[in-house]
Coordinates of C-alpha atoms and ligand atoms in Angstrom, one line a residue:
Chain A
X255 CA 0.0 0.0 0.0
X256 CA 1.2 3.6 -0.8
X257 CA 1.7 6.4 1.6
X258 CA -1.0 8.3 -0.2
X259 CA -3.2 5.5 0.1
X260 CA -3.2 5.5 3.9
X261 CA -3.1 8.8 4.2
X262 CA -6.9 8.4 2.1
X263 CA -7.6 5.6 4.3
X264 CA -6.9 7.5 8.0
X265 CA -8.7 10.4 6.3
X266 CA -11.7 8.5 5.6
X267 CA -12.1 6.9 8.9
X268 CA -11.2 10.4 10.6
X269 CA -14.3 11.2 8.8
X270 CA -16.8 8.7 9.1
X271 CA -15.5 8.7 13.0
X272 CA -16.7 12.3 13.0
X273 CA -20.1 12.0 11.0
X274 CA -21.1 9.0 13.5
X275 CA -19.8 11.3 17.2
X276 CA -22.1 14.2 15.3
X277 CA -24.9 12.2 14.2
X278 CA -25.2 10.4 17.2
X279 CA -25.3 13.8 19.5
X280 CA -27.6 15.7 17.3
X281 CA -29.6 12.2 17.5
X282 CA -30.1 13.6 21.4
X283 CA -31.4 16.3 20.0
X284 CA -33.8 14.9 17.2
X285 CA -35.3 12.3 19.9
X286 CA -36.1 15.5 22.0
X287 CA -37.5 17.4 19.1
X288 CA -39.3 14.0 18.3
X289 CA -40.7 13.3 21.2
X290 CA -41.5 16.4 22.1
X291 CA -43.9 16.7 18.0
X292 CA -45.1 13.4 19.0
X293 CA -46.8 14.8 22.4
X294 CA -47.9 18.1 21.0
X295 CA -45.4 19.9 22.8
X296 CA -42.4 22.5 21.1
X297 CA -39.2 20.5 22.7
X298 CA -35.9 22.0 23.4
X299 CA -35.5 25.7 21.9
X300 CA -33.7 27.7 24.4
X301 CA -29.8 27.3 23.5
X302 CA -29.2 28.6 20.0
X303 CA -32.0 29.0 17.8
X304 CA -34.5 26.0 17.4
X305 CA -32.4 24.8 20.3
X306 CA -29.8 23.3 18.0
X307 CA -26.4 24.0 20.6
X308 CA -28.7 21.8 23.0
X309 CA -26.4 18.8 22.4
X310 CA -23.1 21.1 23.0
X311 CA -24.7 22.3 26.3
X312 CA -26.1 19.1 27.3
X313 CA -22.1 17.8 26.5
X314 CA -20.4 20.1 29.3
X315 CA -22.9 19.5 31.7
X316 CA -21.6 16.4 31.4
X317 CA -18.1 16.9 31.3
X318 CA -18.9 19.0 34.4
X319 CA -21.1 16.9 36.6
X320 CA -19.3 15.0 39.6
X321 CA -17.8 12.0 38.8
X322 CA -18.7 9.4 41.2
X323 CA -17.3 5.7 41.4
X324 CA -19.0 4.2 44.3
X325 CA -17.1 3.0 47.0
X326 CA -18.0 -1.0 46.3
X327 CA -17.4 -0.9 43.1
X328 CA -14.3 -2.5 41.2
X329 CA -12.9 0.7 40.0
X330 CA -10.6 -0.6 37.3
X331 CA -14.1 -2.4 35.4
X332 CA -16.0 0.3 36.1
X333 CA -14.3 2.5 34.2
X334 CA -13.8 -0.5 31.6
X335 CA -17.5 -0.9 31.1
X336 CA -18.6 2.3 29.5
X337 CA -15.3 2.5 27.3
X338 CA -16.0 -1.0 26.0
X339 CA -20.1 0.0 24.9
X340 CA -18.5 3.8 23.1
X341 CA -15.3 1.5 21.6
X342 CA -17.8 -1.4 20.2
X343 CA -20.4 1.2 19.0
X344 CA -17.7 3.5 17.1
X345 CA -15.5 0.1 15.3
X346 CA -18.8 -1.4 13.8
X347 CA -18.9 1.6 11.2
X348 CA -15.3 0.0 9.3
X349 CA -17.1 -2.3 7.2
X350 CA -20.4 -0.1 5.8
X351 CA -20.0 1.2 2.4
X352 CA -21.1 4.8 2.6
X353 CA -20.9 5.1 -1.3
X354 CA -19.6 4.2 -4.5
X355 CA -15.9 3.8 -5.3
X356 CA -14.8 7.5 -6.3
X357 CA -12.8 8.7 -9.1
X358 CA -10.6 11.9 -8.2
X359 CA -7.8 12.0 -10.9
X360 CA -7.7 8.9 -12.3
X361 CA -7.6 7.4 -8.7
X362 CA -9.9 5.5 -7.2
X363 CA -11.0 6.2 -3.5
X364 CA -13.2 3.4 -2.4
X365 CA -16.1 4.6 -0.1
X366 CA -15.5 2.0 2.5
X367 CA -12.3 1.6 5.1
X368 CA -12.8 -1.9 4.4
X369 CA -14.3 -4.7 2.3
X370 CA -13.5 -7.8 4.1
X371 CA -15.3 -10.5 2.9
X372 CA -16.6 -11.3 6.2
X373 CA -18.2 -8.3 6.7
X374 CA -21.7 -9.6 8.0
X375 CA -20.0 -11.9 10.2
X376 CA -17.9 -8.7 11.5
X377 CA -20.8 -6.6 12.4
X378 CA -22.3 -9.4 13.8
X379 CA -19.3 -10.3 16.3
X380 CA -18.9 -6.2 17.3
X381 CA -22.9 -6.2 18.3
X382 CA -22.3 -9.6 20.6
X383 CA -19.2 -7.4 21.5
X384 CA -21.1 -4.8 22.7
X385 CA -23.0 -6.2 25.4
X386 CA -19.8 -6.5 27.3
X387 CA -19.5 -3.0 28.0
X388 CA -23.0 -3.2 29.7
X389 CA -22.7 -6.5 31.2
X390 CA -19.2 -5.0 32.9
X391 CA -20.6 -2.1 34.2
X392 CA -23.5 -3.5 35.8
X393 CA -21.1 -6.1 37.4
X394 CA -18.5 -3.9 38.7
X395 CA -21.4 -1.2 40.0
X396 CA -21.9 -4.1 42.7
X397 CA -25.5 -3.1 43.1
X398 CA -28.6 -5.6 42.6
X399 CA -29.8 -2.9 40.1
X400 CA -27.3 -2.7 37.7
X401 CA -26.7 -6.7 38.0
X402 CA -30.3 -7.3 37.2
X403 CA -30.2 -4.7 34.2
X404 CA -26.8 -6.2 33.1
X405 CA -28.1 -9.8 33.1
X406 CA -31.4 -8.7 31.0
X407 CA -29.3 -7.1 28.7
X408 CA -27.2 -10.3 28.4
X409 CA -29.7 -13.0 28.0
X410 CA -32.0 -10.7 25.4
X411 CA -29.4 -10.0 23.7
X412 CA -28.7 -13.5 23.1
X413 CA -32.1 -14.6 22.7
X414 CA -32.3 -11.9 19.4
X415 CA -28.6 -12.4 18.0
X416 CA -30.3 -15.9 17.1
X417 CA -33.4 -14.7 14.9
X418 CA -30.8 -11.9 13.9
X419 CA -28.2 -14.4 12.5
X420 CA -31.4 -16.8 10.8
X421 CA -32.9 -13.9 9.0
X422 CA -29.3 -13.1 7.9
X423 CA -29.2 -16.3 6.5
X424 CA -31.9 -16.2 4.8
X425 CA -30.3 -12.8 2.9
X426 CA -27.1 -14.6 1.9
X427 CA -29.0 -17.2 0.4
X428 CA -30.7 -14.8 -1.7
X429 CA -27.1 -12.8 -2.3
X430 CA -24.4 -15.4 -2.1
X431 CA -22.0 -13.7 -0.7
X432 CA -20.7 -12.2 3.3
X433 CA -19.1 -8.6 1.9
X434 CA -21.1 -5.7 2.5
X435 CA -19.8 -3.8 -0.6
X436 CA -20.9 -6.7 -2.8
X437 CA -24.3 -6.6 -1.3
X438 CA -24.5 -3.1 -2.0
X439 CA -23.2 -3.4 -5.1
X440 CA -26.3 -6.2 -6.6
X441 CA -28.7 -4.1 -5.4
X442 CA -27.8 -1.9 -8.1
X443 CA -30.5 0.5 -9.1
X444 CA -33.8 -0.8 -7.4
X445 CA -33.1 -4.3 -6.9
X446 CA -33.4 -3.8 -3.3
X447 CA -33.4 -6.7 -0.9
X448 CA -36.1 -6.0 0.7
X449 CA -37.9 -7.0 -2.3
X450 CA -36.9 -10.6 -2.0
X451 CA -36.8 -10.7 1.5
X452 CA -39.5 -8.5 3.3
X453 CA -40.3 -11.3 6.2
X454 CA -36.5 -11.3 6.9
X455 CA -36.7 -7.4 6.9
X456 CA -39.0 -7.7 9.2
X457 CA -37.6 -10.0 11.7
X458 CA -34.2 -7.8 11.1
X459 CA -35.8 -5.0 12.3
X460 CA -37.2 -6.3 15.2
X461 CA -34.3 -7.9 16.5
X462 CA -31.8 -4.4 15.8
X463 CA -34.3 -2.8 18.3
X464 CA -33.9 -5.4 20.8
X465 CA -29.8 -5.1 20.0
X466 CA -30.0 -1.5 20.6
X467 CA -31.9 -2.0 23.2
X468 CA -34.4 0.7 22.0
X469 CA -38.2 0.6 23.4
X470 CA -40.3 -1.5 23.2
X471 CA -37.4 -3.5 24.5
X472 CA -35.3 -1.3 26.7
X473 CA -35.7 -3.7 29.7
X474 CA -31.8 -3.6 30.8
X475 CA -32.7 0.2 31.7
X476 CA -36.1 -0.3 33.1
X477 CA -37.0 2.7 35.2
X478 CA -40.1 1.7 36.6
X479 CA -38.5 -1.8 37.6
X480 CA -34.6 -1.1 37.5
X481 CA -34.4 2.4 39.0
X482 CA -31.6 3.3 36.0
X483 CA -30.6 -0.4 34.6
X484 CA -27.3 -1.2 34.2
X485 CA -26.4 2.1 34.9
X486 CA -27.9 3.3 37.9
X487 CA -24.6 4.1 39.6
X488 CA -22.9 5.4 36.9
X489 CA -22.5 9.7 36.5
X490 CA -20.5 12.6 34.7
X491 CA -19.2 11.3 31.3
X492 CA -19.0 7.7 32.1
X493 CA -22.9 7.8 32.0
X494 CA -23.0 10.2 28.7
X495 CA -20.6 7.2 27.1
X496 CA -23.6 5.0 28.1
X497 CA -26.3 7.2 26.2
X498 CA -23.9 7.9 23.3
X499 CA -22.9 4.5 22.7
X500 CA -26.9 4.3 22.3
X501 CA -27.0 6.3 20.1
X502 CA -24.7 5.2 17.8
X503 CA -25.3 2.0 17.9
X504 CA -28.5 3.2 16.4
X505 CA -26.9 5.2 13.6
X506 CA -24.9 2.3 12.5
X507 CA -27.5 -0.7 12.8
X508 CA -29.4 2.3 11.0
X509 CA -26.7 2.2 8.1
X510 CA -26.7 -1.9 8.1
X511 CA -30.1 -2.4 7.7
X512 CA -30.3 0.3 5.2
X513 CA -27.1 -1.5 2.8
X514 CA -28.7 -4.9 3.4
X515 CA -32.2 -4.5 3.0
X516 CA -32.8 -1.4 1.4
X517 CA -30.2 -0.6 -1.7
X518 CA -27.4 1.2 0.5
X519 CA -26.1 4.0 -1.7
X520 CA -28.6 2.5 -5.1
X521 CA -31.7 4.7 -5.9
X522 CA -33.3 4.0 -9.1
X523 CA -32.3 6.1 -12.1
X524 CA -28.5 5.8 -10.4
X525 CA -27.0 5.0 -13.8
X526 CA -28.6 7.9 -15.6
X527 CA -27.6 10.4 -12.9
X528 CA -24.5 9.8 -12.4
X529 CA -24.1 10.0 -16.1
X530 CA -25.3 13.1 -16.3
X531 CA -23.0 15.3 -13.2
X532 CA -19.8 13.0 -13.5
X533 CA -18.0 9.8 -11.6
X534 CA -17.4 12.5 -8.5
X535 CA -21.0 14.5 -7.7
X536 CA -23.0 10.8 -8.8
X537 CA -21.3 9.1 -6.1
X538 CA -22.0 11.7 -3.7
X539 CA -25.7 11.8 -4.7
X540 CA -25.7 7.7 -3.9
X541 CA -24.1 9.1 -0.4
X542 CA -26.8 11.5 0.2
X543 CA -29.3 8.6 -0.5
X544 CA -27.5 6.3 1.7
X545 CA -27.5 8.6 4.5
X546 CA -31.0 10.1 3.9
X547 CA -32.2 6.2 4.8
X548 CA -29.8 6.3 8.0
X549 CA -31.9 9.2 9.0
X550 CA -35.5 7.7 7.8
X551 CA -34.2 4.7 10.2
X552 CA -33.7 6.6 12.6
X553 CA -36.6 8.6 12.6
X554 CA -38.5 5.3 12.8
X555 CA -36.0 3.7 15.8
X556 CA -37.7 7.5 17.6
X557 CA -41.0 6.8 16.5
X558 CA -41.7 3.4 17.6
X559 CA -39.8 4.5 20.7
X560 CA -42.3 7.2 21.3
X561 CA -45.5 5.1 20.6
X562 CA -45.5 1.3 21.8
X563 CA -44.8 0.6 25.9
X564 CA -42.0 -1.6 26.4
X565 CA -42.5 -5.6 26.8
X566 CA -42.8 -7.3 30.1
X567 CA -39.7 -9.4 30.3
X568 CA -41.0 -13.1 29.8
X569 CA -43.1 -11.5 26.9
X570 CA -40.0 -10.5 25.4
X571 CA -38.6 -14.1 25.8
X572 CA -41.6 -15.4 24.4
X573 CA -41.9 -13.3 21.2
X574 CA -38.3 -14.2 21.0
X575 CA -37.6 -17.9 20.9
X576 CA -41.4 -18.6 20.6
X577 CA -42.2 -16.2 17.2
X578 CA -38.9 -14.7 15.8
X579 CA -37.0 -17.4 15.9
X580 CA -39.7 -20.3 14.3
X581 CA -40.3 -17.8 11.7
X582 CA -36.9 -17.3 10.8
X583 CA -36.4 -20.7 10.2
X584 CA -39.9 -20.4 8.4
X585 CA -38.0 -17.9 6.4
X586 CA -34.9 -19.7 5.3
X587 CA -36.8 -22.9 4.3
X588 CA -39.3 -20.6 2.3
X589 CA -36.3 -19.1 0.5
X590 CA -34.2 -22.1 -0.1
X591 CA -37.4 -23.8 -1.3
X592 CA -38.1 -20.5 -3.9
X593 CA -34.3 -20.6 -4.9
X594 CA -33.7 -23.9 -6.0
X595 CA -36.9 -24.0 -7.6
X596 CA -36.2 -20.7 -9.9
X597 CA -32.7 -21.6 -10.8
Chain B
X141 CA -73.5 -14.7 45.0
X142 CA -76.0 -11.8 44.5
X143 CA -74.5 -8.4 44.5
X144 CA -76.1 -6.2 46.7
X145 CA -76.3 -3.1 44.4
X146 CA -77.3 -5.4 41.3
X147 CA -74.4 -3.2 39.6
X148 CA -71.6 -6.2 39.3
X149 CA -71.1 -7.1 35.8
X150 CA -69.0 -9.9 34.8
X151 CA -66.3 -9.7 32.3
X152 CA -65.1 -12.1 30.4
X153 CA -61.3 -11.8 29.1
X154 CA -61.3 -13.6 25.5
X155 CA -58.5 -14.3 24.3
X156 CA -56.6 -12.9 21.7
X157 CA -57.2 -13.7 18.5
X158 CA -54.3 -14.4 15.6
X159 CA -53.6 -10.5 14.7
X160 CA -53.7 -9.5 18.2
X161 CA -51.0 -12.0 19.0
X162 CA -48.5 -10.8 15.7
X163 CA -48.7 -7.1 17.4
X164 CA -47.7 -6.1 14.3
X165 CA -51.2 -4.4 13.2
X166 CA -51.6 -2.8 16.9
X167 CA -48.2 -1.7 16.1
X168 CA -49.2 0.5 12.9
X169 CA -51.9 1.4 14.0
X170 CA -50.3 3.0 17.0
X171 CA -47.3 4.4 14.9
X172 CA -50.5 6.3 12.6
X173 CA -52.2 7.6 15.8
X174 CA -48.7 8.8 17.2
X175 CA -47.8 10.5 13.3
X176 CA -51.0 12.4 13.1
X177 CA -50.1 14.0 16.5
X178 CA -46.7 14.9 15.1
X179 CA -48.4 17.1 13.0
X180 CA -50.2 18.9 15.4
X181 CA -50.1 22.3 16.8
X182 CA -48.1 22.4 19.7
X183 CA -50.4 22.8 23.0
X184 CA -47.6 24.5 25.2
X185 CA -47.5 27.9 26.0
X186 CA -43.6 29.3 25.7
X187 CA -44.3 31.1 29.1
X188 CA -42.0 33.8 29.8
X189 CA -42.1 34.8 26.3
X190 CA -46.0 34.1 25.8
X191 CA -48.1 34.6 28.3
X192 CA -51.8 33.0 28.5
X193 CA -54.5 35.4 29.5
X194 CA -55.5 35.2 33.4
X195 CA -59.0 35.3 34.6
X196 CA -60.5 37.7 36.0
X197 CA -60.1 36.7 39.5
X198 CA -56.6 35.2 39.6
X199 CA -54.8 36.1 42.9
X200 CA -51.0 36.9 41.8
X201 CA -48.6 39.1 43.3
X202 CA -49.9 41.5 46.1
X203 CA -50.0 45.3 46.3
X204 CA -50.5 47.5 48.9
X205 CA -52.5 50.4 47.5
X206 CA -52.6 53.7 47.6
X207 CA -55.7 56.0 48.1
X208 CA -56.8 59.0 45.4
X209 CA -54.4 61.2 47.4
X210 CA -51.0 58.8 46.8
X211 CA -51.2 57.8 50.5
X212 CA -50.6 54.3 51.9
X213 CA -53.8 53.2 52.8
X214 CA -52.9 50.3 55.3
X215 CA -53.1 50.8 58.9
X216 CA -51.3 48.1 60.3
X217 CA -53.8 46.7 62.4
X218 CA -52.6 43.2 61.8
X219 CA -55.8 41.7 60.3
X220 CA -54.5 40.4 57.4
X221 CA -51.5 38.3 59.4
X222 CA -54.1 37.0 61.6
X223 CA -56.0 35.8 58.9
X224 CA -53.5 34.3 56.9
X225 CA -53.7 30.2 57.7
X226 CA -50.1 30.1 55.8
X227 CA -48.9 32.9 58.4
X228 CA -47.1 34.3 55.9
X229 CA -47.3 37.8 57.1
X230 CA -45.4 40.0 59.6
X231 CA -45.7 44.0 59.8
X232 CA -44.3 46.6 62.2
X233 CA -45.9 49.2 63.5
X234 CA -45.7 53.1 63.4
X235 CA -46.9 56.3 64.3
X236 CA -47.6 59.3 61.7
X237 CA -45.6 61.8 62.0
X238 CA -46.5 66.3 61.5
X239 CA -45.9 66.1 57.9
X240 CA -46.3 63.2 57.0
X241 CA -50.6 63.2 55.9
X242 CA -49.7 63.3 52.1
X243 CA -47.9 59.9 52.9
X244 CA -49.8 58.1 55.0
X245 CA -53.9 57.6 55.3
X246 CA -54.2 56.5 59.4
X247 CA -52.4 58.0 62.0
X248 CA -50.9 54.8 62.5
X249 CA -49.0 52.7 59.5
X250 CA -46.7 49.5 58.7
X251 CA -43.0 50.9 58.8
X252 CA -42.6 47.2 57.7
X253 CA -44.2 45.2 56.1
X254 CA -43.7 41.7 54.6
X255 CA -44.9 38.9 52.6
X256 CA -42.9 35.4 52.9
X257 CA -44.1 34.2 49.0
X258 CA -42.5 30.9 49.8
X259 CA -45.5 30.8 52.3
X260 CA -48.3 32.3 50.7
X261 CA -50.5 30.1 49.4
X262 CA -52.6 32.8 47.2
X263 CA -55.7 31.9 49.1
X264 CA -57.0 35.5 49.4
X265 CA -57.6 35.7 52.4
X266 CA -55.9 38.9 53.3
X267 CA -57.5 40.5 50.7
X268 CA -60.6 39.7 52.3
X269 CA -59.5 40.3 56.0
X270 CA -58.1 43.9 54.9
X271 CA -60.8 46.9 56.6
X272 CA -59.0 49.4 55.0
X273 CA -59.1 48.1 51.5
X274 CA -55.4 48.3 51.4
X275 CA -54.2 44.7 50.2
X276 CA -54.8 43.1 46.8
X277 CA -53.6 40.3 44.9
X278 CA -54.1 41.7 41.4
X279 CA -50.6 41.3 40.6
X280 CA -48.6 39.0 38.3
X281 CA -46.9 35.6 39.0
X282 CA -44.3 35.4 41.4
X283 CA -40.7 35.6 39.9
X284 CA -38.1 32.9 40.4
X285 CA -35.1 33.6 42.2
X286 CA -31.9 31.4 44.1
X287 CA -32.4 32.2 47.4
X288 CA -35.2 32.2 50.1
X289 CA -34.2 35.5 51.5
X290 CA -35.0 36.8 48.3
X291 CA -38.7 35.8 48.4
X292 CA -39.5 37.8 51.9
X293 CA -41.1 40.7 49.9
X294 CA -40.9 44.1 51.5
X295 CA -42.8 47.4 51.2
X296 CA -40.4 48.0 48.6
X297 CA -41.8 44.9 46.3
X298 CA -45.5 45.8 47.8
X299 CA -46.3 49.0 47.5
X300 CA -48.5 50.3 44.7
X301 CA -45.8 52.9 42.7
X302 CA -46.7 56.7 43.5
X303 CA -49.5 58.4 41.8
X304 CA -48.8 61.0 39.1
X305 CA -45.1 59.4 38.3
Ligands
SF4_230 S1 -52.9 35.3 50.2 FE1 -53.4 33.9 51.9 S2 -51.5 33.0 52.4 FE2 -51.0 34.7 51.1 S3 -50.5 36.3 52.5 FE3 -52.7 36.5 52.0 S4 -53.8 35.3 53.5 FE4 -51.6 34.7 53.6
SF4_231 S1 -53.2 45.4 54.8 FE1 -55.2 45.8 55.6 S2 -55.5 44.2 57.1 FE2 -53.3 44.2 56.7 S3 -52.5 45.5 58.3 FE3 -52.9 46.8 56.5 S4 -54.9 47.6 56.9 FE4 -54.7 45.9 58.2

């Protein structure tokens, strides 16, 4: 590899490392705004105009508050369990192709830090990853609280990566292949997967809520049960990690389910575009698209959050391993069945 | 058994049928009820910048008034801090002065006078203990502040402003 070559590389994650730390704190924002439409009230507007330095302010009140490590705690994990859940949430972005390959000077800058041809089974291994950083921290707060949160998060978190893998599988039958890039790259145009696979859309969905841990199934930070969750005892920063690493674990399950299901950086009439405005501006435009779903994800991820009351817990295990998991299966036979039948 | 007001119904839980179960179709149609709120016109009043009309009879802020002359029309007799069940009141006492009939209406007047706000529970009743006419709550609401000594509202805070100024 050249020097320039890295130098594009470290660039590009520089950047995509930015885009996700700003998404994911004016994401703070938007669910306030949201929320605040969806109950007929006006929502932050009091630091900058429309309230848009709110995240900023909200920031160094963090920064600022006390930081607290309780004196029963295991200090050392207790600091390692909020830097795991922000180090998991920023790493899963290295693998999502934000856009086509673009051509500055004859040279080709791929859209993507990397293409490894693994790169399902990557995202998959950072979200089991990521429940570390919670289960940690609601260890090492040695209080029943946060151990009860932790454990939830665990054990739902394994009951969904199941269904999550089986409606997976049921995608790679349909594109042959692990590498995001190439999935984005079939789906060329409108041959969006979601198309062939709405059921496993579905199920895919469902199961990213549970993995982010979004309402209806936020149960690991079950006020009315858990006083805080898993994080009851944490404060200052180590508590905004906490939130943030929310966050952008929403923005980037946001960005996979958009390049697996629905066409990534494709929107029909590509071709003709990027004809038209030149192999730099078309890429771009696919970008735009690509992130424009990110955000309609999003938007949903608030909505649903903002509408449906959260699951009792043995519902949750129920709709789980008893629904989401037979269906999958339902799913995969369905498409193998369809497959072999058409080719 | 027989109830005895012949009100008891019984109810009978069914269970749920195939679509109830899939939640998915209570799910959309919850997601359209929340989106056509999102659409709405915002209920909330931006308060210190907009400010909703009282009614007629809202008991804000007190003032001590003042009669047609510009005098102080309280004579400290003390009914108003008897009356109040919040006890919310405390005066002091003094005697007018040669001189001093332009600013006071009784011979006798509240050299201080003082309303804990932090106690006042805007029931009125001062207002309707007052002989003299002297104490109304036809101000606004009461300001924030940090610190409880700076809710003990003196004659300064109380009294009506000067006529003719
Ligand atoms: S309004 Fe009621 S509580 Fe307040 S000072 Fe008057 S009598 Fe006391
Ligand atoms: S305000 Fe009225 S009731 Fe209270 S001391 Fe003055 S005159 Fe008496």
């Amino acid at each position: 590899m050249e020097l320039a070559d890295i130098a594009i590389k470290f660039g590009l994650i520089i950047i995509i490392f930015l885009i996700s730390l700003v998404v994911a704190m004016y994401s703070t924002y938007a669910e306030r705004k949201i929320a605040a439409f969806f109950q007929d009230r006006i929502g932050p507007n009091r630091a900058g105009p429309f309230g848009i330095l709110q995240p900023l302010a909200d920031g160094a009140k963090m920064f600022m508050k006390e930081e607290i490590i309780p004196t029963n705690a295991t200090p050392f994990l207790f600091i390692v369990g909020p830097s795991l859940a922000i180090l998991t949430a920023c790493i899963g972005s290295a693998v999502i192709p934000w856009g086509q390959d673009l051509v500055i000077g004859g040279k080709v800058i791929p859209l993507q830090v990397t293409d490894i041809n693994v790169g399902i089974l990557y995202i998959f291994g950072v979200v089991s990853l990521g429940v570390y950083g919670v289960m940690i921290g609601g260890w090492a707060s040695n209080n029943k609280y946060s151990l009860l949160g932790a454990i939830r998060a665990a054990s739902q978190n394994i009951s969904y990566e199941i269904s999550m893998g089986l409606s997976i599988i049921a995608l790679l039958l349909v594109t042959g292949t692990l590498s995001l890039g190439e999935i984005a790259q079939q789906q060329h145009g409108w041959h969006w997967n979601v198309i062939y696979q709405p059921v496993g859309f579905i199920l895919f969905l469902v199961c990213a809520f549970a993995e982010t841990n979004r309402t209806p199934f936020d149960l690991p930070e079950c006020e009315t049960e858990l006083v805080g969750g898993y994080h009851t005892e944490y404060s200052s920063m180590k508590l905004g990690f906490y939130l943030f690493a929310e966050y952008i674990n929403m923005f980037i399950s946001s960005a996979v389910m958009a390049t697996l299901y629905w066409g990534g950086y494709n929107y029909p009439g590509m071709d003709w575009v990027t004809a038209h405005v030149g192999p730099v501006i078309g890429p771009l435009i696919g970008t735009a698209v690509f992130f424009v779903k990110i955000f309609g994800f999003i938007f949903f991820f608030m909505w649903v959050r903002w509408t449906i009351p959260r699951f009792r817990y043995d519902q949750l295990m129920d709709l789980g391993w008893k629904i989401l998991i037979p269906l999958a299966i339902a799913n995969i036979v369905v498409t193998g069945i369809v497959i072999t039948l058409f080719n | 058994m027989e109830s005895l007001s012949n009100k008891k119904k019984q109810l009978k839980v069914k269970p749920l049928n195939f679509w109830e179960r899939a939640y998915l179709p209570a799910i959309v149609s919850g997601l359209a009820i929340t989106m056509k709120h999102f659409f709405k016109k915002p209920v909330t009043i931006a308060y210190p910048d907009v400010k909703r009309e009282f009614s007629e009879n809202y008991r804000g802020l007190h003032s001590l008034k003042r009669d047609e002359n510009g005098a102080e029309r309280c004579t400290a007799c003390g009914l108003c801090a008897l009356s109040c069940p919040a006890e919310a009141i405390t005066m002091q006492a003094a005697e007018r002065q040669k001189g001093e009939e332009n600013l006071y209406r009784e011979e006798k007047y509240a050299a201080v006078y003082e309303i804990n706000m932090l106690r006042c529970i805007f029931c009125g009743l001062c207002e309707e203990a007052c002989p003299k006419e002297a104490i109304y709550l036809d101000g606004d609401i009461v300001q924030s502040d940090y610190l409880r000594k700076d809710f003990i509202y003196g004659k300064d805070k109380l009294v009506e402003a000067p006529l003719n100024q």
